[in-house]
Short mmCIF file of C-alpha atoms and ligand atoms in Angstrom, two decimals:
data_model
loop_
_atom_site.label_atom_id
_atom_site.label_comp_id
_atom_site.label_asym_id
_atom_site.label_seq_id
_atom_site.Cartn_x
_atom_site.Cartn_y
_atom_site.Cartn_z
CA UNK A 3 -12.00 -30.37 -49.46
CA UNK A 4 -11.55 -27.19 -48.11
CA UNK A 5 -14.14 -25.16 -46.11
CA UNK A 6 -14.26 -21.61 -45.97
CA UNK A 7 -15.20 -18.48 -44.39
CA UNK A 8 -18.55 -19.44 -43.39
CA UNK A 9 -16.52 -22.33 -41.77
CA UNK A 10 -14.38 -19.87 -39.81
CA UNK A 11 -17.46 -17.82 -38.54
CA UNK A 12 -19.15 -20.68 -37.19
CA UNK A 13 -15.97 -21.53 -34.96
CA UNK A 14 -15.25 -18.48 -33.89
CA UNK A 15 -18.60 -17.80 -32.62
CA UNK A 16 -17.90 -20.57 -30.28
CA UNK A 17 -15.04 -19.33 -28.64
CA UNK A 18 -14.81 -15.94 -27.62
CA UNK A 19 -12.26 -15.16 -30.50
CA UNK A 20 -10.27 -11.82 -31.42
CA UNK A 21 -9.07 -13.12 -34.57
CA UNK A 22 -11.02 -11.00 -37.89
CA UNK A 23 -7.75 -12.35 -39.98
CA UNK A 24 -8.43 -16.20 -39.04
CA UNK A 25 -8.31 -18.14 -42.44
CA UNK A 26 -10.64 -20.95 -43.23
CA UNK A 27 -9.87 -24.49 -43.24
CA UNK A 28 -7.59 -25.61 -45.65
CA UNK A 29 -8.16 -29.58 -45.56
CA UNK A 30 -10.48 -31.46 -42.82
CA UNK A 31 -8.67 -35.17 -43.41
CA UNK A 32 -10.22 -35.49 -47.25
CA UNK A 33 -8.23 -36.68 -50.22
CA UNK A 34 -6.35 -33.42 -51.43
CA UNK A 35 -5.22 -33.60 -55.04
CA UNK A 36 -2.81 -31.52 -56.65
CA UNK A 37 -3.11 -29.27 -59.62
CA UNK A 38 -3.08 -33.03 -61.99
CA UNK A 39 -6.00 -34.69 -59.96
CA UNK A 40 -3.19 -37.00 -57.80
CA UNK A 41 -3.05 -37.35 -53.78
CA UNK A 42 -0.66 -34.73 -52.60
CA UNK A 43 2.61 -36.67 -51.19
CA UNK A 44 3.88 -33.98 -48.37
CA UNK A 45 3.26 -35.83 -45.05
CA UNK A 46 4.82 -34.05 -41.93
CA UNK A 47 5.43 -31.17 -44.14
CA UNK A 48 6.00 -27.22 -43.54
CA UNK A 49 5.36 -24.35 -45.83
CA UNK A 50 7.72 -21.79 -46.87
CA UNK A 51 6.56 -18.43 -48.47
CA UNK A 52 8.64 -16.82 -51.32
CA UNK A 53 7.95 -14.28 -53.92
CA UNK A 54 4.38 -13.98 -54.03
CA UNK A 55 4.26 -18.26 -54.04
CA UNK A 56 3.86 -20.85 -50.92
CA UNK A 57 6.12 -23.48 -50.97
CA UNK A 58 5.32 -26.99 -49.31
CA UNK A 59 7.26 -29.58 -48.32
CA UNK A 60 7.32 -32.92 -46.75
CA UNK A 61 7.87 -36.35 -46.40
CA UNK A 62 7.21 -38.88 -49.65
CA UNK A 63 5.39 -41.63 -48.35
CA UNK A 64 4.73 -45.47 -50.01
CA UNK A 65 2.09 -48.03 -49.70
CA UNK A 66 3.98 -50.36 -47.71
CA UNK A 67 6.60 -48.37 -45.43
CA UNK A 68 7.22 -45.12 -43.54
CA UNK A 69 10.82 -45.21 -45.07
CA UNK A 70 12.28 -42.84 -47.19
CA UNK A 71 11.92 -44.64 -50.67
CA UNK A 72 11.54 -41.38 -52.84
CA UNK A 73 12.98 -38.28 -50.90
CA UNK A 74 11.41 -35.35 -49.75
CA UNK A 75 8.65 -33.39 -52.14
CA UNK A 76 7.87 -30.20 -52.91
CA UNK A 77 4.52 -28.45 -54.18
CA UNK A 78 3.74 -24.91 -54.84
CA UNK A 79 0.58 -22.81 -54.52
CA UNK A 80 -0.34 -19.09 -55.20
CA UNK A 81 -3.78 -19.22 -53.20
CA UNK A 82 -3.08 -22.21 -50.40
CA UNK A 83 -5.47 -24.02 -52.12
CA UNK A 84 -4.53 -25.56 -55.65
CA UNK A 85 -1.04 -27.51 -55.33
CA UNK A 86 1.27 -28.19 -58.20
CA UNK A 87 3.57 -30.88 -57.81
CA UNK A 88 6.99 -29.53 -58.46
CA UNK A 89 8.68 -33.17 -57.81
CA UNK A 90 10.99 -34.26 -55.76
CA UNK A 91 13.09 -32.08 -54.11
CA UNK A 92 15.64 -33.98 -51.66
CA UNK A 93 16.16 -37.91 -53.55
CA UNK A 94 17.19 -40.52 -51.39
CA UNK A 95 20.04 -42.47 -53.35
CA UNK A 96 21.15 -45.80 -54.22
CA UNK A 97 24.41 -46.15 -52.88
CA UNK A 98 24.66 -48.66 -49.66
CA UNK A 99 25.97 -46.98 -46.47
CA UNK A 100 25.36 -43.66 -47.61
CA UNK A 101 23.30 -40.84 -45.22
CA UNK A 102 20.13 -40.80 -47.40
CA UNK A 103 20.32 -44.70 -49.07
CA UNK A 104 16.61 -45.80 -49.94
CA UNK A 105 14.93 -47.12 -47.02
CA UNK A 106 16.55 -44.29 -45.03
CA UNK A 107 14.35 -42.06 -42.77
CA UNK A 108 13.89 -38.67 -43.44
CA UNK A 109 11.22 -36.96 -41.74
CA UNK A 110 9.96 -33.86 -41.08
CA UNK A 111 11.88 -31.36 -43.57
CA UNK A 112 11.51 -27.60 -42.93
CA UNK A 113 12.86 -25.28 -45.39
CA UNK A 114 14.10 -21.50 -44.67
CA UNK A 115 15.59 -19.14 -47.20
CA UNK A 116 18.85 -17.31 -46.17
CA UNK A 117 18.75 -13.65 -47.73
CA UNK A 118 22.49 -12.72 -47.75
CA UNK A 119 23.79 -16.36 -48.91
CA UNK A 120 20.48 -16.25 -51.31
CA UNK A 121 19.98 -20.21 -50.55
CA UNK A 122 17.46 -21.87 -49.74
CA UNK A 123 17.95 -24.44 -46.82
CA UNK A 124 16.25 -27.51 -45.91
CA UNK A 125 16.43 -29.34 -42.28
CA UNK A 126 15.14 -32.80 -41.67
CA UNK A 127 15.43 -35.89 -39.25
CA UNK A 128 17.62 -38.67 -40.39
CA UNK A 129 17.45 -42.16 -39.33
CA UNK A 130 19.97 -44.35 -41.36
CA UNK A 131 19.07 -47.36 -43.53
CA UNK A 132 18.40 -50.22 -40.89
CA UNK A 133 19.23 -48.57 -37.82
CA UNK A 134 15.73 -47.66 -37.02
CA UNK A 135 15.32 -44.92 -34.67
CA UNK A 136 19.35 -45.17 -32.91
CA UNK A 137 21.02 -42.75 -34.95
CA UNK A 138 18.87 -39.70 -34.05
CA UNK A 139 20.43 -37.51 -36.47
CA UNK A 140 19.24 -34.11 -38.07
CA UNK A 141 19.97 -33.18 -41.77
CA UNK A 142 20.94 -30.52 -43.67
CA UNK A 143 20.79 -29.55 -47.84
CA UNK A 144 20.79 -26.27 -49.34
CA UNK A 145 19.42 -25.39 -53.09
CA UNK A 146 19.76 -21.97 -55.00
CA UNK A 147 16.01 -22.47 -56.01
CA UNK A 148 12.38 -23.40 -53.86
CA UNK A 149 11.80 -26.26 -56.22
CA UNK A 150 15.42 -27.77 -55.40
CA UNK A 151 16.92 -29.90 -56.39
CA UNK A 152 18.48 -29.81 -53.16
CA UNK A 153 21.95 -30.55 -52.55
CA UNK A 154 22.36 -32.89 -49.70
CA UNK A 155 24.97 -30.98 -47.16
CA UNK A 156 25.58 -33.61 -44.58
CA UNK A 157 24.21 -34.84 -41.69
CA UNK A 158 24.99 -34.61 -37.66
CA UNK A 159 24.40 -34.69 -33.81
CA UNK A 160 23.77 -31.49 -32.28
CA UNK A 161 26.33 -29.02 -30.24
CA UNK A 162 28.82 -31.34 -28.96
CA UNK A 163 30.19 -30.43 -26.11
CA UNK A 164 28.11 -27.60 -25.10
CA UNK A 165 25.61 -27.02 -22.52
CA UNK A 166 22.50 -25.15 -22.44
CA UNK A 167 22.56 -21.49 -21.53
CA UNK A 168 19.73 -22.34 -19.15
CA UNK A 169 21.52 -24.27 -17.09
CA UNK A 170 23.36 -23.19 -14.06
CA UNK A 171 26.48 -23.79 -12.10
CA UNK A 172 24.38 -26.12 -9.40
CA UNK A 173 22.12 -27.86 -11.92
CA UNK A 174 25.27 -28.26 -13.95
CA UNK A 175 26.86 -29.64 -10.64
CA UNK A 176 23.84 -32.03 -10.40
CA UNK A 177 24.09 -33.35 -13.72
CA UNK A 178 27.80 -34.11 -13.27
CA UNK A 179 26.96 -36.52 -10.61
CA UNK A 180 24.49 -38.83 -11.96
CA UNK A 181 25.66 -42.41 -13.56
CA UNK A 182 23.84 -43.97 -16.37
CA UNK A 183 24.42 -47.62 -14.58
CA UNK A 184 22.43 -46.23 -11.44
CA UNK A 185 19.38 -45.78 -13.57
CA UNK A 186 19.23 -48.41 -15.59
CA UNK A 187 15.41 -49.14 -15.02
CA UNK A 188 13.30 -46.60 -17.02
CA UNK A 189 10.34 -45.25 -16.12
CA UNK A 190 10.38 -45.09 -12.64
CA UNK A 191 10.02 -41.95 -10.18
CA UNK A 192 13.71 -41.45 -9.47
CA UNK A 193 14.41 -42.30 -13.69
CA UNK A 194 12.47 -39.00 -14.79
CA UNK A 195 14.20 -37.16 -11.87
CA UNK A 196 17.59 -38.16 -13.68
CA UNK A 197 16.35 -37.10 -16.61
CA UNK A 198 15.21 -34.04 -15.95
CA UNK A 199 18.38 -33.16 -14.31
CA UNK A 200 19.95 -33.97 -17.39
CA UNK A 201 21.44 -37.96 -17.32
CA UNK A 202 20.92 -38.14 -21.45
CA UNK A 203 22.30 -34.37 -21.61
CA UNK A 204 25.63 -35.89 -20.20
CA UNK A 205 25.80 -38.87 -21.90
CA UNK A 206 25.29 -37.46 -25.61
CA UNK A 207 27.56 -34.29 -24.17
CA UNK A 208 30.87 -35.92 -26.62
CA UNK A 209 28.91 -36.92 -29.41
CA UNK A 210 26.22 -33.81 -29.87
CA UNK A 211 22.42 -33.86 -28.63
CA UNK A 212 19.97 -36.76 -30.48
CA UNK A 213 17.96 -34.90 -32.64
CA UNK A 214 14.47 -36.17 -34.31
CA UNK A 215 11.28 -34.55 -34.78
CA UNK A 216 11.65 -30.96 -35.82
CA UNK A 217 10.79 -28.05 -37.00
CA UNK A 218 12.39 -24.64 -37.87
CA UNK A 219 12.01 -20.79 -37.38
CA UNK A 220 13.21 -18.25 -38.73
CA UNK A 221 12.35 -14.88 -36.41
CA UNK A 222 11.96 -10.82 -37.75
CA UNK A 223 15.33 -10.06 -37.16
CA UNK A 224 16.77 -12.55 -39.12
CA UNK A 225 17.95 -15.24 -36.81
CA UNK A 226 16.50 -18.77 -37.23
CA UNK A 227 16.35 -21.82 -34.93
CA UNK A 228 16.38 -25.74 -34.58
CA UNK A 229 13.89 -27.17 -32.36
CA UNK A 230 13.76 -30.92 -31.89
CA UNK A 231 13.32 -33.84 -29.47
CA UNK A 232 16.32 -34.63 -27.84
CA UNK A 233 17.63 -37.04 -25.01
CA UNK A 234 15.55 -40.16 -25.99
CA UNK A 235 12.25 -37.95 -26.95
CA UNK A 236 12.16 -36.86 -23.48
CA UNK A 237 12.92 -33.06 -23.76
CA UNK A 238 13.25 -30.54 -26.27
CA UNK A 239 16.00 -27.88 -27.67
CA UNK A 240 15.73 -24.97 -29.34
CA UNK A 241 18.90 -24.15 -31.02
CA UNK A 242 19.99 -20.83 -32.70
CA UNK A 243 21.90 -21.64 -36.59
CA UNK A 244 24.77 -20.24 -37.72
CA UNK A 245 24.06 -17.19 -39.60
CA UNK A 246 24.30 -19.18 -42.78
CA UNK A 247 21.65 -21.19 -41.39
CA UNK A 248 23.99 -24.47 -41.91
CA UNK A 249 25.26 -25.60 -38.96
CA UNK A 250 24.39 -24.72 -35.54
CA UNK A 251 25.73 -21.67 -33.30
CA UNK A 252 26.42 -23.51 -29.96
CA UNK A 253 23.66 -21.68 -28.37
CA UNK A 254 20.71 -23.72 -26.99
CA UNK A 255 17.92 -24.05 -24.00
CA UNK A 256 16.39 -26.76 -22.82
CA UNK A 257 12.43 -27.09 -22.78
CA UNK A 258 10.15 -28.61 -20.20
CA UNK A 259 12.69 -31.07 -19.32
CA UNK A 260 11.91 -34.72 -18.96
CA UNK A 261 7.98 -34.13 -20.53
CA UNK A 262 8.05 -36.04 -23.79
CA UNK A 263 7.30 -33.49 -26.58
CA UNK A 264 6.76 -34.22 -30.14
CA UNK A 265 6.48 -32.73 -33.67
CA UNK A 266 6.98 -29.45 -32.09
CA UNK A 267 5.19 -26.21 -34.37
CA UNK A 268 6.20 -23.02 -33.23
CA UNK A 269 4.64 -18.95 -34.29
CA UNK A 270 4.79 -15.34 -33.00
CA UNK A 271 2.21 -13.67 -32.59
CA UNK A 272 1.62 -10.32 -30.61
CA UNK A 273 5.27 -10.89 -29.57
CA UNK A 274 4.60 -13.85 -27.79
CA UNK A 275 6.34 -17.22 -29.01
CA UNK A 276 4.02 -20.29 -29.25
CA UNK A 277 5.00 -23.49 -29.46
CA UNK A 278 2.43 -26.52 -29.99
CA UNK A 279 3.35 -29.90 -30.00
CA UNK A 280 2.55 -34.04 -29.01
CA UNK A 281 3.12 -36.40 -27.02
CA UNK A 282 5.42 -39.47 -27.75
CA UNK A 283 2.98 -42.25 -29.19
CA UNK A 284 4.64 -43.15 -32.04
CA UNK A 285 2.22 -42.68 -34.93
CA UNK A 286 -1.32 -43.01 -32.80
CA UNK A 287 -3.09 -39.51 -32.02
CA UNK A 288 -2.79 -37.80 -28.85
CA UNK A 289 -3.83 -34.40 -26.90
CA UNK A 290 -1.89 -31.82 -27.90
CA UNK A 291 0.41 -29.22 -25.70
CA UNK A 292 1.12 -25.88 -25.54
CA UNK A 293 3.87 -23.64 -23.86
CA UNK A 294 4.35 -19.88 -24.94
CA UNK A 295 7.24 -17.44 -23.93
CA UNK A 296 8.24 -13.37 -24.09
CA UNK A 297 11.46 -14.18 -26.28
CA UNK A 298 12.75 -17.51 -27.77
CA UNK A 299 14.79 -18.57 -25.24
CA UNK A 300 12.19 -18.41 -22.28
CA UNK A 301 10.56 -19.27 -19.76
CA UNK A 302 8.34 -21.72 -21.56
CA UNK A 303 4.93 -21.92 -19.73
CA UNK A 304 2.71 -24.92 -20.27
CA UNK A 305 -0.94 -24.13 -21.37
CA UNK A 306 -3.88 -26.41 -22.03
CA UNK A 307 -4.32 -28.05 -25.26
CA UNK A 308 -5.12 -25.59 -27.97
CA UNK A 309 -7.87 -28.18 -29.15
CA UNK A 310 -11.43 -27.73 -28.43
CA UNK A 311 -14.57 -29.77 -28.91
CA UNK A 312 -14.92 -33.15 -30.23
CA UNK A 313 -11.73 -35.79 -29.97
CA UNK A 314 -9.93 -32.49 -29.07
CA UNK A 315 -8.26 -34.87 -26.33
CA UNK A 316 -6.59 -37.01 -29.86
CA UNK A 317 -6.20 -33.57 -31.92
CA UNK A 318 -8.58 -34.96 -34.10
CA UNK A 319 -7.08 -37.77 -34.95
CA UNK A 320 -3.81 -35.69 -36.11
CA UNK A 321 -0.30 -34.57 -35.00
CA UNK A 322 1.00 -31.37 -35.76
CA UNK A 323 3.85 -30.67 -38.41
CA UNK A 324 4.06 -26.83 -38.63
CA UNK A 325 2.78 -23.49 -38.18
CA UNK A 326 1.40 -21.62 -41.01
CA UNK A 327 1.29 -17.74 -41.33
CA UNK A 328 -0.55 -16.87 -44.27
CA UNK A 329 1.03 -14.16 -45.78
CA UNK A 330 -0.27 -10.54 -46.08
CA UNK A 331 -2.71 -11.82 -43.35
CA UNK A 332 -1.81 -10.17 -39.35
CA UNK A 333 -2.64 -12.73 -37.15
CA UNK A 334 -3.88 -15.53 -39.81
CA UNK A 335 -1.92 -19.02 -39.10
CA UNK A 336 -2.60 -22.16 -40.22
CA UNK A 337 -2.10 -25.08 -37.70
CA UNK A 338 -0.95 -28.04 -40.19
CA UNK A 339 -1.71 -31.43 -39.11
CA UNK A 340 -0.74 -35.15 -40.25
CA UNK A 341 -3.47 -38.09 -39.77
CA UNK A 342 -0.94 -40.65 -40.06
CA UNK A 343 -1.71 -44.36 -41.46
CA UNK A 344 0.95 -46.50 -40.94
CA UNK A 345 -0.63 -49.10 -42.13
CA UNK A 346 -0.84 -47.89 -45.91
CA UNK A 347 1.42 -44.42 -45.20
CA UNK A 348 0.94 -42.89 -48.67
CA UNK A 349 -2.41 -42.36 -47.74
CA UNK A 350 -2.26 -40.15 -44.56
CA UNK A 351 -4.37 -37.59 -44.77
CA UNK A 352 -3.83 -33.47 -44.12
CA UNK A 353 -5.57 -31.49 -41.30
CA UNK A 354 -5.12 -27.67 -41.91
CA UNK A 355 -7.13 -25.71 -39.48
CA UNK A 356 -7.11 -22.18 -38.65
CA UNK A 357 -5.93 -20.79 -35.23
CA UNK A 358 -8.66 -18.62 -33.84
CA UNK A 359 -7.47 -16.65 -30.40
CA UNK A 360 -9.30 -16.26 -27.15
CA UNK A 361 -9.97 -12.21 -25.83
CA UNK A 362 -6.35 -12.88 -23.87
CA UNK A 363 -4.73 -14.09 -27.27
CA UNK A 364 -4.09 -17.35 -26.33
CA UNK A 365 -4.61 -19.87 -29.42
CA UNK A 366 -7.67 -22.26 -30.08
CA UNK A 367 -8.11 -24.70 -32.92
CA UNK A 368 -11.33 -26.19 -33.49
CA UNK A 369 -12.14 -29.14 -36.33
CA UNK A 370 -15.61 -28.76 -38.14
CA UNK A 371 -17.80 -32.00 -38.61
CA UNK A 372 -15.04 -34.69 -37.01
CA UNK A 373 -16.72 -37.89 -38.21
CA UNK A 374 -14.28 -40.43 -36.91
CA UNK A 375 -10.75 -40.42 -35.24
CA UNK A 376 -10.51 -44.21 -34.86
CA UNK A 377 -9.54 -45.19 -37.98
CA UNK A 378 -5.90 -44.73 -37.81
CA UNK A 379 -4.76 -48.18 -37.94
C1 DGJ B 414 6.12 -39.82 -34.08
C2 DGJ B 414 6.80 -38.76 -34.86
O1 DGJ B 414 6.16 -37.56 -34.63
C3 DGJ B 414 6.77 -39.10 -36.33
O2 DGJ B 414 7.38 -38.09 -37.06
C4 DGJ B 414 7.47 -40.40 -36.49
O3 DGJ B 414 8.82 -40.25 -36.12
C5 DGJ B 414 6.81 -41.45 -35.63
N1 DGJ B 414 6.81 -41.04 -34.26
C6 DGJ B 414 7.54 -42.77 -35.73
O4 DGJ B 414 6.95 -43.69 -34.84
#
């Protein structure tokens, strides 16, 4: 299942890499069981370190749907390695109408602990029971323990009524001007141009910003952030919380506008931010991006795909879910990965592969022994 350090030699001798921390890799698309021999349940999942113990967790997936029909789970792990399954942490209910009612979606769940409130708080993407993909919603729930239970908060839009700080008087000016009825054909040239200059900024601008794949992160000093695909998938945010990490702050940029990003990951390393995320093809693979920046709020520069070598151009068959940085480790992160199967979603599988670094620092991730990407469907 997992493959270590003589793993992480062999792909670091093929790229020129700087990295003596890099880890090994965690899971190459196997089965991984937990501690009691079952397939671990955790899909689009992030990790959060507390007290000497990783924390990890994600989506609940069933044989027959990619709705919610359990919750979200949790597993725990000294070593990164052995997982005990600590149950379900976030339950979806029974009672019709309500945020998290069974057949619900709730996706991507990131969990950050707030030291002065001493909480634990969990952030996922909502879809409501039979709405598909409309409501766009993020989620909040807070716990006084890792292993939850969590206690569902509620769930919203995002900053209502407030613009980016990145955007100025004249692109503000711009964005005033456009009409949704003049571009009601998607798609075309003069359709992204909109977009870009904002046309789904202004029309969510009463109701708050659509919100659906995410992820969190909490920086050194304390202050964490919500980024997510907004305005139809098209562009991201990155949003700062309150200082309770509950709600959010009203502060929030903008990131490569109009460029479809997904399942956004975001680290720090060197003091340079790092975001990698996908495109927008629903569950099927695709090539991977990368942008990087000096502080959190910008400039985001676009890189090449961090993926090298075989079906680098699919990420291996995967899409990313989060960031790892293994702990007591400088410079060791762990890209995690989802290999979804829609068709039977309980058993998507786990990529966790190391991030190596070039000689300039900028990140690489490498697969060992891909055997097949195609069987997805
Ligand atoms: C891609 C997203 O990254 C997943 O989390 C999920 O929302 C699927 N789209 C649904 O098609």
């Amino acid at each position: 299942m997992f493959v270590g350090v003589g793993v992480t030699c062999l792909l670091t001798s093929f790229v020129s890499c700087a990295t003596p921390a890099a880890f090994g890799v965690l899971c190459n698309g196997e089965e991984w069981m937990d501690t009691q021999g079952n397939p671990i349940n955790a899909h689009g999942g992030g990790v959060l370190y507390h007290q000497g113990t990783y924390y990890w967790y994600g989506e609940h997936k069933s044989d027959f749907t990619t709705a919610a029909m359990v919750g979200i789970t949790c597993y725990a792990s000294k070593d990164l390695r052995r997982w005990e399954n600590c149950g379900v942490a976030l339950s979806v209910v029974d009672s019709v109408g309500a945020d998290l009612e069974r057949g619900c979606v709730m996706e991507r769940p990131k969990v950050i602990y707030n030291e002065t409130m001493k909480q634990f708080v969990m952030w996922f993407h909502l879809e409501l029971k039979g709405k598909g993909y409309s409501a766009a919603r993020t989620a909040v729930a807070v716990s006084d323990s890792p292993k939850g239970p969590f206690r569902y908060v509620r769930s919203m839009r995002v900053n209502p009524d407030v613009l980016p700080i990145d955007m100025s008087d004249k692109q503000w000016g711009e964005m005033m001007q456009l009409q949704p009825k003049d571009y009601k054909k998607w798609w075309t040239k003069r359709w992204y141009a909109a977009v870009e200059k904002g046309l789904f900024l202004k029309r969510d601008m009463a109701t708050g910003q659509m919100a659906r794949d995410m992820t969190l992160f909490k920086d050194d000093d304390g202050k964490a952030y919500h980024i997510y695909s907004s305005e139809e998938n098209m562009t991201l945010h990155i949003a700062e919380l309150s200082a309770d990490y509950c709600s959010h702050k009203g502060k929030y940029i903008r990131v490569a506008p109009g460029g479809m990003n997904e399942a956004p990951t975001i680290f720090k390393h060197k003091g340079t931010y790092w975001m990698i995320t996908s495109g927008c093809t629903g569950w099927d693979p695709n090539a991977a991006r990368m942008f990087s920046a000096p502080t959190i709020w910008g400039p985001w520069t676009q890189h090449e795909n961090p993926c090298v070598g075989e079906h680098s151009e699919l990420t291996f068959g995967a899409q990313g879910t989060f960031v790892l940085p293994v702990e007591g480790r400088q410079g060791a992160f762990l890209f995690m990965a989802d290999v979804w199967k829609p068709k039977c979603p309980s058993d998507s599988r786990y990529l966790w592969l190391p991030i190596t670094f070039t000689a300039e620092w900028t990140p690489v991730i490498m697969r060992p022994n891909v055997v097949s990407v195609a069987e997805n469907n």
